[in-house]
mmCIF file with all atom_site columns, C-alpha atoms in Angstrom:
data_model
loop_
_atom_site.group_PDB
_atom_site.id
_atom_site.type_symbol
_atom_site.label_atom_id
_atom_site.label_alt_id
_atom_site.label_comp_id
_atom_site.label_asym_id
_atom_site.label_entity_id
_atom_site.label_seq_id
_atom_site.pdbx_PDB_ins_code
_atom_site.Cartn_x
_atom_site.Cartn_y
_atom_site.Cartn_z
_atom_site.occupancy
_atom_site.B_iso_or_equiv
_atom_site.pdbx_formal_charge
_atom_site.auth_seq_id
_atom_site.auth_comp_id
_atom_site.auth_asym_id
_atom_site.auth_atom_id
_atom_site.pdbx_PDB_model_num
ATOM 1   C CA . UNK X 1 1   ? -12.098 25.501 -40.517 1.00 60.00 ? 26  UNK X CA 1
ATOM 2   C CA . UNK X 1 2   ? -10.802 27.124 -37.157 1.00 68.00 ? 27  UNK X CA 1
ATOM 3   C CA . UNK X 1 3   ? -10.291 24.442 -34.335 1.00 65.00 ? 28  UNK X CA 1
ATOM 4   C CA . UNK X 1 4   ? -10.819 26.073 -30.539 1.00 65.00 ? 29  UNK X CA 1
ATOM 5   C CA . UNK X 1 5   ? -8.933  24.669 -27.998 1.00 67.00 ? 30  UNK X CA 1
ATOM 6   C CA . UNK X 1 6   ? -11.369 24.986 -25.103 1.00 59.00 ? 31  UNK X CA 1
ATOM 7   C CA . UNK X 1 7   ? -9.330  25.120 -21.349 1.00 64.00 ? 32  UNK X CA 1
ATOM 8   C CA . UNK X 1 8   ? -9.692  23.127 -18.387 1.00 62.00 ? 33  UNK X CA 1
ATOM 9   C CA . UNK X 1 9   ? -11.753 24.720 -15.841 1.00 61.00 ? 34  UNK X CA 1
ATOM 10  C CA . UNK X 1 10  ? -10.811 23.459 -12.200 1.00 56.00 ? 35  UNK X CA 1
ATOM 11  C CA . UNK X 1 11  ? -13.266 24.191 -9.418  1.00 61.00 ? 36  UNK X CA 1
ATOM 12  C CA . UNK X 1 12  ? -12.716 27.317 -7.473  1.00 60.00 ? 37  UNK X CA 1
ATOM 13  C CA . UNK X 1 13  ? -12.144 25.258 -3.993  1.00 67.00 ? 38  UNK X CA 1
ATOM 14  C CA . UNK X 1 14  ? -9.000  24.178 -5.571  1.00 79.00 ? 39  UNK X CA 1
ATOM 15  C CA . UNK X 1 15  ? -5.997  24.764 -3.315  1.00 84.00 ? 40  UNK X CA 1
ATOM 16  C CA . UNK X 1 16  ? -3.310  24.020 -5.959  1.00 85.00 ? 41  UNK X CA 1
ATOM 17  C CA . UNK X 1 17  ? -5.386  25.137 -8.666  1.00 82.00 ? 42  UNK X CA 1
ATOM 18  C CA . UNK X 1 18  ? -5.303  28.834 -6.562  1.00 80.00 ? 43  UNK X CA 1
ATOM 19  C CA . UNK X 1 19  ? -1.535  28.723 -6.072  1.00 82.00 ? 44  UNK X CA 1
ATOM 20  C CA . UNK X 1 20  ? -1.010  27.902 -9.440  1.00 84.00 ? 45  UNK X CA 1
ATOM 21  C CA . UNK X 1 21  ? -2.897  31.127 -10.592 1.00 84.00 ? 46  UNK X CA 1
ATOM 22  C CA . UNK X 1 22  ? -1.295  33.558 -8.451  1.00 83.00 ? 47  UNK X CA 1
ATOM 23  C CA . UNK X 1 23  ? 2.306   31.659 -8.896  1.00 84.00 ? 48  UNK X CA 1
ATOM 24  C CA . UNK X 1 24  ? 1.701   33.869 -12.420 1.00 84.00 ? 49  UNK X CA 1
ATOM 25  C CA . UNK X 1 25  ? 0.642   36.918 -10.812 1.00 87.00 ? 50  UNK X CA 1
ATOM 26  C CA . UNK X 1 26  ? 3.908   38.910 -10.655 1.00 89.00 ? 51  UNK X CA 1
ATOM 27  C CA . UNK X 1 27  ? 4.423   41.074 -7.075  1.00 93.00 ? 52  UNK X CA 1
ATOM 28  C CA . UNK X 1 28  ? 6.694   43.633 -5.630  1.00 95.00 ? 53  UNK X CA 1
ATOM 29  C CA . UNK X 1 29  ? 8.389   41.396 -2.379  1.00 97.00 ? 54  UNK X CA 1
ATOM 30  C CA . UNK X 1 30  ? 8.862   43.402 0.979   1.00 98.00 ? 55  UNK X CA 1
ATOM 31  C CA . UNK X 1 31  ? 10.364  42.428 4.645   1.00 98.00 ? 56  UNK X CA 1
ATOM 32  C CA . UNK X 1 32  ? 7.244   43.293 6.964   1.00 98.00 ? 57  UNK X CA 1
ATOM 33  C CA . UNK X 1 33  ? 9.247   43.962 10.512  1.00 98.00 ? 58  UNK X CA 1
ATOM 34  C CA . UNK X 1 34  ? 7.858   44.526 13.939  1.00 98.00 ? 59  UNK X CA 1
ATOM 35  C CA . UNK X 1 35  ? 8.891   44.563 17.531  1.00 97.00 ? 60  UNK X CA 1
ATOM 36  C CA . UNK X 1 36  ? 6.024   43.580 20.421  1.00 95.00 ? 61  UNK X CA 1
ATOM 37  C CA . UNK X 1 37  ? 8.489   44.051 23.165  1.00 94.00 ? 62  UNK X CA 1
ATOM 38  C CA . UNK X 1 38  ? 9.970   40.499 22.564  1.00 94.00 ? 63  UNK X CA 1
ATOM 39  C CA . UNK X 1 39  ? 12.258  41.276 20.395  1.00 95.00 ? 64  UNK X CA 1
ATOM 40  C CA . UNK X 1 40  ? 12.368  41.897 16.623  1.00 97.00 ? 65  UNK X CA 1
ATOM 41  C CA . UNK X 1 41  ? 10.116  39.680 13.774  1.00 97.00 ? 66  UNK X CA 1
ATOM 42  C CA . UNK X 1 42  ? 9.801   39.915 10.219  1.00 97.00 ? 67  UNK X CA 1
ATOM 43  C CA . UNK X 1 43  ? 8.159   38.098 7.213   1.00 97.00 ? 68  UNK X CA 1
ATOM 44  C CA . UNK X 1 44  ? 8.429   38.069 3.284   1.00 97.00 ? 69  UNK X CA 1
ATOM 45  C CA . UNK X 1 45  ? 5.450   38.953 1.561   1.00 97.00 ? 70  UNK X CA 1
ATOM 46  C CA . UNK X 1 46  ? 3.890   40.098 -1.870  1.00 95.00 ? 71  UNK X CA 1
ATOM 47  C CA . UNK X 1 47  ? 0.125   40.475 -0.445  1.00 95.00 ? 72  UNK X CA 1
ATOM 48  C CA . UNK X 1 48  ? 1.281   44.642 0.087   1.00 97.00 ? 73  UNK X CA 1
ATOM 49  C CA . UNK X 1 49  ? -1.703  46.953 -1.511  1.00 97.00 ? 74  UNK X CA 1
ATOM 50  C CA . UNK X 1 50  ? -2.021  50.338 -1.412  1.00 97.00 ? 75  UNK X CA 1
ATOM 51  C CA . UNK X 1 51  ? -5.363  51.173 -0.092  1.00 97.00 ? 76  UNK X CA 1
ATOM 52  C CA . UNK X 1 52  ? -5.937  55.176 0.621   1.00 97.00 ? 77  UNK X CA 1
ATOM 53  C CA . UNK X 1 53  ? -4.398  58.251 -0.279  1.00 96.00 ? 78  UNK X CA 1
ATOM 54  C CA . UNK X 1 54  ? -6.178  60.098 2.784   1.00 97.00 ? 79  UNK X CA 1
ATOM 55  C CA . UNK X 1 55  ? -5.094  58.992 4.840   1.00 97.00 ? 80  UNK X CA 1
ATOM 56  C CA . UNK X 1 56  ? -2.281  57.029 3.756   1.00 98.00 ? 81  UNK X CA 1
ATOM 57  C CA . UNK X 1 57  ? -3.663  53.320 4.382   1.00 98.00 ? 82  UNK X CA 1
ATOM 58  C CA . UNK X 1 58  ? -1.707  50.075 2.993   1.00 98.00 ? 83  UNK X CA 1
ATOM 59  C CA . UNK X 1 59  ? -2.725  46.332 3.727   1.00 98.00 ? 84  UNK X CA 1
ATOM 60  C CA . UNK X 1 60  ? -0.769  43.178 4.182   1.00 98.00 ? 85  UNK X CA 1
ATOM 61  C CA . UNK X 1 61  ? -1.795  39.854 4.915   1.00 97.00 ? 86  UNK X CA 1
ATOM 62  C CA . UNK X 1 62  ? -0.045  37.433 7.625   1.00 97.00 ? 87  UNK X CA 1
ATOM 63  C CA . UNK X 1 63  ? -0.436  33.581 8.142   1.00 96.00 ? 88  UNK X CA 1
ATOM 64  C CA . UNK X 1 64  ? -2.117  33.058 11.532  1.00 96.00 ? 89  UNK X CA 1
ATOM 65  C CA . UNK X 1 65  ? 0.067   30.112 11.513  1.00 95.00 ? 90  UNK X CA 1
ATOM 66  C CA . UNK X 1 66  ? 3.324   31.809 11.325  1.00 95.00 ? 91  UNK X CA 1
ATOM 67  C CA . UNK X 1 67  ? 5.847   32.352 13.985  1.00 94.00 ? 92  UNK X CA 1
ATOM 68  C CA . UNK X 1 68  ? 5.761   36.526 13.066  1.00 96.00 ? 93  UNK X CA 1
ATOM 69  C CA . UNK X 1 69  ? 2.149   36.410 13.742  1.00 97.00 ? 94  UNK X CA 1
ATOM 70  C CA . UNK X 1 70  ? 1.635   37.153 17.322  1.00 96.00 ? 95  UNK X CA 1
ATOM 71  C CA . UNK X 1 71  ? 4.030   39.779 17.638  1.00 96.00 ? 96  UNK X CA 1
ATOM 72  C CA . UNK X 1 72  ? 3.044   41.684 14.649  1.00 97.00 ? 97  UNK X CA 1
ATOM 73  C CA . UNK X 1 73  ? -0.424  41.308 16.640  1.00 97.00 ? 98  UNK X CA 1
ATOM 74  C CA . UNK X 1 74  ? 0.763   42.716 19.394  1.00 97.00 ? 99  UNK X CA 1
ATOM 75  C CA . UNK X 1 75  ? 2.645   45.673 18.148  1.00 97.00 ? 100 UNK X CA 1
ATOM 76  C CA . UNK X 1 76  ? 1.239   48.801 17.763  1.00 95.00 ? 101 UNK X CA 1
ATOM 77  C CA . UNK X 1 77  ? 3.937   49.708 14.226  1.00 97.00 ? 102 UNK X CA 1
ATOM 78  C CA . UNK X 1 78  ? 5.551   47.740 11.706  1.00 98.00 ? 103 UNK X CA 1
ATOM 79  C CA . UNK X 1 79  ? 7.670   48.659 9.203   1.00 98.00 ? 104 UNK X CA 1
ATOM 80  C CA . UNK X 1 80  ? 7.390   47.638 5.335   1.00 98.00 ? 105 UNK X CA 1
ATOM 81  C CA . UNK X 1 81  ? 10.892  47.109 3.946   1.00 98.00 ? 106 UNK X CA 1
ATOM 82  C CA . UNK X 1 82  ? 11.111  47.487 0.106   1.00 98.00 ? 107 UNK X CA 1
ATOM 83  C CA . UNK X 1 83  ? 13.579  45.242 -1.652  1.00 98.00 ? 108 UNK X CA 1
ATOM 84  C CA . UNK X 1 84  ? 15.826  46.044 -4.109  1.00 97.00 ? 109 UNK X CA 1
ATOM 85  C CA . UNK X 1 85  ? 16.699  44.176 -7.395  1.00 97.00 ? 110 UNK X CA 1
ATOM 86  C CA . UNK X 1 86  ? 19.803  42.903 -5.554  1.00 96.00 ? 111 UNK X CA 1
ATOM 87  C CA . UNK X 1 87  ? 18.423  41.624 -2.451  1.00 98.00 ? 112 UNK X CA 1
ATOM 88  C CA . UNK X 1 88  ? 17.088  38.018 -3.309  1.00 97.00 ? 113 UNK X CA 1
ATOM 89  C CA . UNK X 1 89  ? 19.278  37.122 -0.325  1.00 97.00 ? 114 UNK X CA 1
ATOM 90  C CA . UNK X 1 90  ? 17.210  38.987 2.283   1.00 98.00 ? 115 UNK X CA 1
ATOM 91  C CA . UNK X 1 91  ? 13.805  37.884 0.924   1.00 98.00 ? 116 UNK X CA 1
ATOM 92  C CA . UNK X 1 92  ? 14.855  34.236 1.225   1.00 97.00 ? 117 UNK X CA 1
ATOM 93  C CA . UNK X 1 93  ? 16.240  34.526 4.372   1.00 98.00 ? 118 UNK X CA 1
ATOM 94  C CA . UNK X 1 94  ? 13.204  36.267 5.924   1.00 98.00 ? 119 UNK X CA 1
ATOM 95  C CA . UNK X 1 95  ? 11.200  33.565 3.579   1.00 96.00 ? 120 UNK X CA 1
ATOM 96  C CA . UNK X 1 96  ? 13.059  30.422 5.707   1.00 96.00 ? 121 UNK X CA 1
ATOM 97  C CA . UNK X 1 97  ? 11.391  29.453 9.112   1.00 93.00 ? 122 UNK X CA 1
ATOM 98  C CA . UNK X 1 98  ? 13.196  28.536 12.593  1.00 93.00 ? 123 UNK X CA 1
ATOM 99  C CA . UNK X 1 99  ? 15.959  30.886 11.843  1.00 95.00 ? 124 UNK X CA 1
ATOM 100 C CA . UNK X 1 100 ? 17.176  34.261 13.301  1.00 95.00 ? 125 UNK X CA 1
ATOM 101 C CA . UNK X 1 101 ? 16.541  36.660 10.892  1.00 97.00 ? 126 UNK X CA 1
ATOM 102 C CA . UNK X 1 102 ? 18.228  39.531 12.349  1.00 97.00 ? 127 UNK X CA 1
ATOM 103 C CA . UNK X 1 103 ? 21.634  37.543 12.979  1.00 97.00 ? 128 UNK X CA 1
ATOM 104 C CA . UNK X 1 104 ? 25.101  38.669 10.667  1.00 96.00 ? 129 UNK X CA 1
ATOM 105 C CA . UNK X 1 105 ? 24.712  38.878 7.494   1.00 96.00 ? 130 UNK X CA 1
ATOM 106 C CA . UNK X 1 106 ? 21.733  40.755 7.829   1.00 97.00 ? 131 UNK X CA 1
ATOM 107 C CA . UNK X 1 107 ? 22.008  44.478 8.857   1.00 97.00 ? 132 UNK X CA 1
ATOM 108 C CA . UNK X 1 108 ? 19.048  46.340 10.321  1.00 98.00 ? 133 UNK X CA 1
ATOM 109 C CA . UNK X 1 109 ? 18.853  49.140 13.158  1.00 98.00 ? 134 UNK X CA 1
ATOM 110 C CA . UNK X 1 110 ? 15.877  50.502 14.973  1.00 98.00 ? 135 UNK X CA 1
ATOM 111 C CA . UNK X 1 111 ? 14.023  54.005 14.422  1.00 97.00 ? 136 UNK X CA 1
ATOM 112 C CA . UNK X 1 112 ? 13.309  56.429 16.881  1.00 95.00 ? 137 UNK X CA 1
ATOM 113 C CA . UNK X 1 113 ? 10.339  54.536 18.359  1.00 94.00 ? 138 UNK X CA 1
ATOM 114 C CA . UNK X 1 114 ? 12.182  51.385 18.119  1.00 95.00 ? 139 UNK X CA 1
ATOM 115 C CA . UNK X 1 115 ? 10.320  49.521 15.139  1.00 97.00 ? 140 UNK X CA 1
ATOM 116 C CA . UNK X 1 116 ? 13.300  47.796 12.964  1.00 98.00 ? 141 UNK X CA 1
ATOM 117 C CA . UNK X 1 117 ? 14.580  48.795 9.804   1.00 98.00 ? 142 UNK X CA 1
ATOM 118 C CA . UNK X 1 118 ? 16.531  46.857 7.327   1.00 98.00 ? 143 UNK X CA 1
ATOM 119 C CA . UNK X 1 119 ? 19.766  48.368 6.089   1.00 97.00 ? 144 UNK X CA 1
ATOM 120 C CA . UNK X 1 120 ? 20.279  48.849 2.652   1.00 97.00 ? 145 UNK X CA 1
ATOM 121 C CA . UNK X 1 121 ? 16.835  48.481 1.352   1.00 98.00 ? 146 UNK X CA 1
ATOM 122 C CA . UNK X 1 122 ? 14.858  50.176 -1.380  1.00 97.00 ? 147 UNK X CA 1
ATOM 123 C CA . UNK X 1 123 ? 12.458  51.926 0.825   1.00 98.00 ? 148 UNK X CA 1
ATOM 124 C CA . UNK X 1 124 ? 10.403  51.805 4.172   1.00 98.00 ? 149 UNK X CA 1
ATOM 125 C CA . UNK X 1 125 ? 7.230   53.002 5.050   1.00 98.00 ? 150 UNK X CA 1
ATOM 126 C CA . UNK X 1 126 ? 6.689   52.540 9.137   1.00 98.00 ? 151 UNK X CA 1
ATOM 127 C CA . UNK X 1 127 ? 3.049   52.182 10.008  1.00 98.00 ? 152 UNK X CA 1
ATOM 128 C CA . UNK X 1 128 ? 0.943   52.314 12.629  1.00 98.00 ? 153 UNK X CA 1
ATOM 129 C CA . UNK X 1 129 ? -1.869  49.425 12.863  1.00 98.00 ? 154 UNK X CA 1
ATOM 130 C CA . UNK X 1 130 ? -5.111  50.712 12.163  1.00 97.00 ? 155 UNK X CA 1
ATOM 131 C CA . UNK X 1 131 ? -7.259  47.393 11.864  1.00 97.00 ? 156 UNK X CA 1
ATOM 132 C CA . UNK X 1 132 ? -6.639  43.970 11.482  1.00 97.00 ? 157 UNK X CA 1
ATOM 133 C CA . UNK X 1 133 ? -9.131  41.935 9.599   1.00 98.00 ? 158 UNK X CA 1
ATOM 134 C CA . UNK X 1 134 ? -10.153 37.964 9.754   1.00 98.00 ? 159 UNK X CA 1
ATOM 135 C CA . UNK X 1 135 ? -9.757  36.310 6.375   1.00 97.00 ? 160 UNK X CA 1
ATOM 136 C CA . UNK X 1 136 ? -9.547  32.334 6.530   1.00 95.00 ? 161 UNK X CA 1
ATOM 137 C CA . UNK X 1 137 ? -6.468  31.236 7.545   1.00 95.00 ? 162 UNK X CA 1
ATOM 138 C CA . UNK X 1 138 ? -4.497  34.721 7.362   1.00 97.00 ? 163 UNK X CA 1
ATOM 139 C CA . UNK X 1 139 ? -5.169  38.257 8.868   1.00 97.00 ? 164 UNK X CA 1
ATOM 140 C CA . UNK X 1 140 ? -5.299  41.454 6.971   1.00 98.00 ? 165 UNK X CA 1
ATOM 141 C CA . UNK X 1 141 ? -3.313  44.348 8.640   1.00 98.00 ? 166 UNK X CA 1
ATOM 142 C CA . UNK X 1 142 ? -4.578  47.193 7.636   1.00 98.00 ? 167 UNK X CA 1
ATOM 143 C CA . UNK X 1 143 ? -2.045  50.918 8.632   1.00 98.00 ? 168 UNK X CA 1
ATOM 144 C CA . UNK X 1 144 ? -1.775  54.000 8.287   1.00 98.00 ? 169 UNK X CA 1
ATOM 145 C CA . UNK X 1 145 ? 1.940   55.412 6.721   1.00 98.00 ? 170 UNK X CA 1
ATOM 146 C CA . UNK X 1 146 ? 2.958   57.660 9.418   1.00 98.00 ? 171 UNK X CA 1
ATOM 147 C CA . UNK X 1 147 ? 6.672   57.926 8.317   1.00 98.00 ? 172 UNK X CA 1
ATOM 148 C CA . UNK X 1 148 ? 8.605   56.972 5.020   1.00 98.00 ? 173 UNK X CA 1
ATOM 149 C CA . UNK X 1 149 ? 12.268  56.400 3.360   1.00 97.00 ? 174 UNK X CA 1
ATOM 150 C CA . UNK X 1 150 ? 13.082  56.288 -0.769  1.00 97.00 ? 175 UNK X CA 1
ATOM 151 C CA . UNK X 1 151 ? 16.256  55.362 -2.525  1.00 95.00 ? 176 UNK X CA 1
ATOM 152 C CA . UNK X 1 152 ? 14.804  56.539 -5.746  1.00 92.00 ? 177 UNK X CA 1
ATOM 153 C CA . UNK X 1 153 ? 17.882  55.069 -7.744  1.00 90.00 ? 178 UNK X CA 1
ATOM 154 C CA . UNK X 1 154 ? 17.122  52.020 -6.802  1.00 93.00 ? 179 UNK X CA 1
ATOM 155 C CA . UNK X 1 155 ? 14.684  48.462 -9.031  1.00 95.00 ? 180 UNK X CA 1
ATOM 156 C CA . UNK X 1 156 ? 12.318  46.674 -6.933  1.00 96.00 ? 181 UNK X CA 1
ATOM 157 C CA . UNK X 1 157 ? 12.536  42.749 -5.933  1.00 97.00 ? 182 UNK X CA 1
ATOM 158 C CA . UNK X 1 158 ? 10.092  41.035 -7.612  1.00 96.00 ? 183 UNK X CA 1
ATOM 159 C CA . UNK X 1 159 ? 8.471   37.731 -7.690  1.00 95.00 ? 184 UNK X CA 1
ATOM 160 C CA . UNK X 1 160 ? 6.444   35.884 -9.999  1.00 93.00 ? 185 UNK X CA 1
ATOM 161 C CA . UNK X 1 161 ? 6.088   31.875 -10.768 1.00 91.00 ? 186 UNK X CA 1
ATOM 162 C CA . UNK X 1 162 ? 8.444   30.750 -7.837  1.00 90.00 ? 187 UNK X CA 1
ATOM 163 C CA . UNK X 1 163 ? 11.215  33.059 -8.211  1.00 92.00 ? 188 UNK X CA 1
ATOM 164 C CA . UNK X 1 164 ? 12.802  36.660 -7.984  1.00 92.00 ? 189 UNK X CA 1
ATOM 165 C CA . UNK X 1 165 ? 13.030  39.205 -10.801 1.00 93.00 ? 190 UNK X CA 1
ATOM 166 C CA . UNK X 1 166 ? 14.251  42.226 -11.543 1.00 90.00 ? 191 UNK X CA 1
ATOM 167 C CA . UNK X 1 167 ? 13.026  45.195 -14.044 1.00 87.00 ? 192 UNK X CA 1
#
């Protein structure tokens, strides 16, 4: 006789239960950067989606609680920084609160229209906010790729059950 092993089923409305799920949900980890006027701001995240090919549209989300928040509100481009395999360093350092994220080690310069870049990274796509959507305690950003940068010889930073991978 077969025995099933029937799971535990936790109520949607479970905070930990949520985080728990999407701890397993492996994601590609990018530096979100932006300058409002006030000087330069940037973020780790894994919430990056590709949403259009015409136009090119991506989405982030951002903590309405966060320090980053209110400038990446008030700018009118941000840039997406793609990690590489070997840049665990930079995620957690753009991860860690009440820090300066820009000061030595980290290397970064500005583009033409002054948004900053970080040096050495994977990739970079700078966009230009298009939309930014209410969603509980976060905000969607929703852009449109106006310029982009690929080191094509180069693994992504990944991140999946509380830490960084590599392929």
């Amino acid at each position: 006789m077969l025995t099933v092993t029937v799971p535990s089923y936790v109520p949607a409305h479970s905070s930990d239960r949520f985080k728990q799920i999407f701890r397993r949900y492996p994601a590609g980890v990018v530096v979100v950067t932006a300058d409002s006027g006030r000087g330069p701001v940037g973020f780790t995240a894994t919430s990056l989606t590709s949403l259009s090919l015409d136009p090119p549209l991506v989405s982030y989300g951002i903590g309405t609680s966060t320090s980053s928040w209110p400038h990446v509100e008030a700018a009118a481009s941000t840039v997406v920084n793609f990690l590489g395999a070997d840049q665990e360093a930079l995620a957690r350092t753009f991860a860690t609160s009440g820090i300066d994220r820009f000061a030595a080690p980290t290397g970064w310069r500005r583009l033409p229209g002054g948004e900053p870049v970080l040096d050495g990274v994977a990739g970079w796509l700078r966009l230009e906010t298009e939309q930014t959507v209410p969603a509980g305690d976060h905000r969607i950003v929703i852009a449109r790729v106006t310029e982009s940068w690929l080191d094509e010889g180069r693994s992504p930073l990944l991140f999946h059950d509380g830490s960084y991978h590599s392929l």
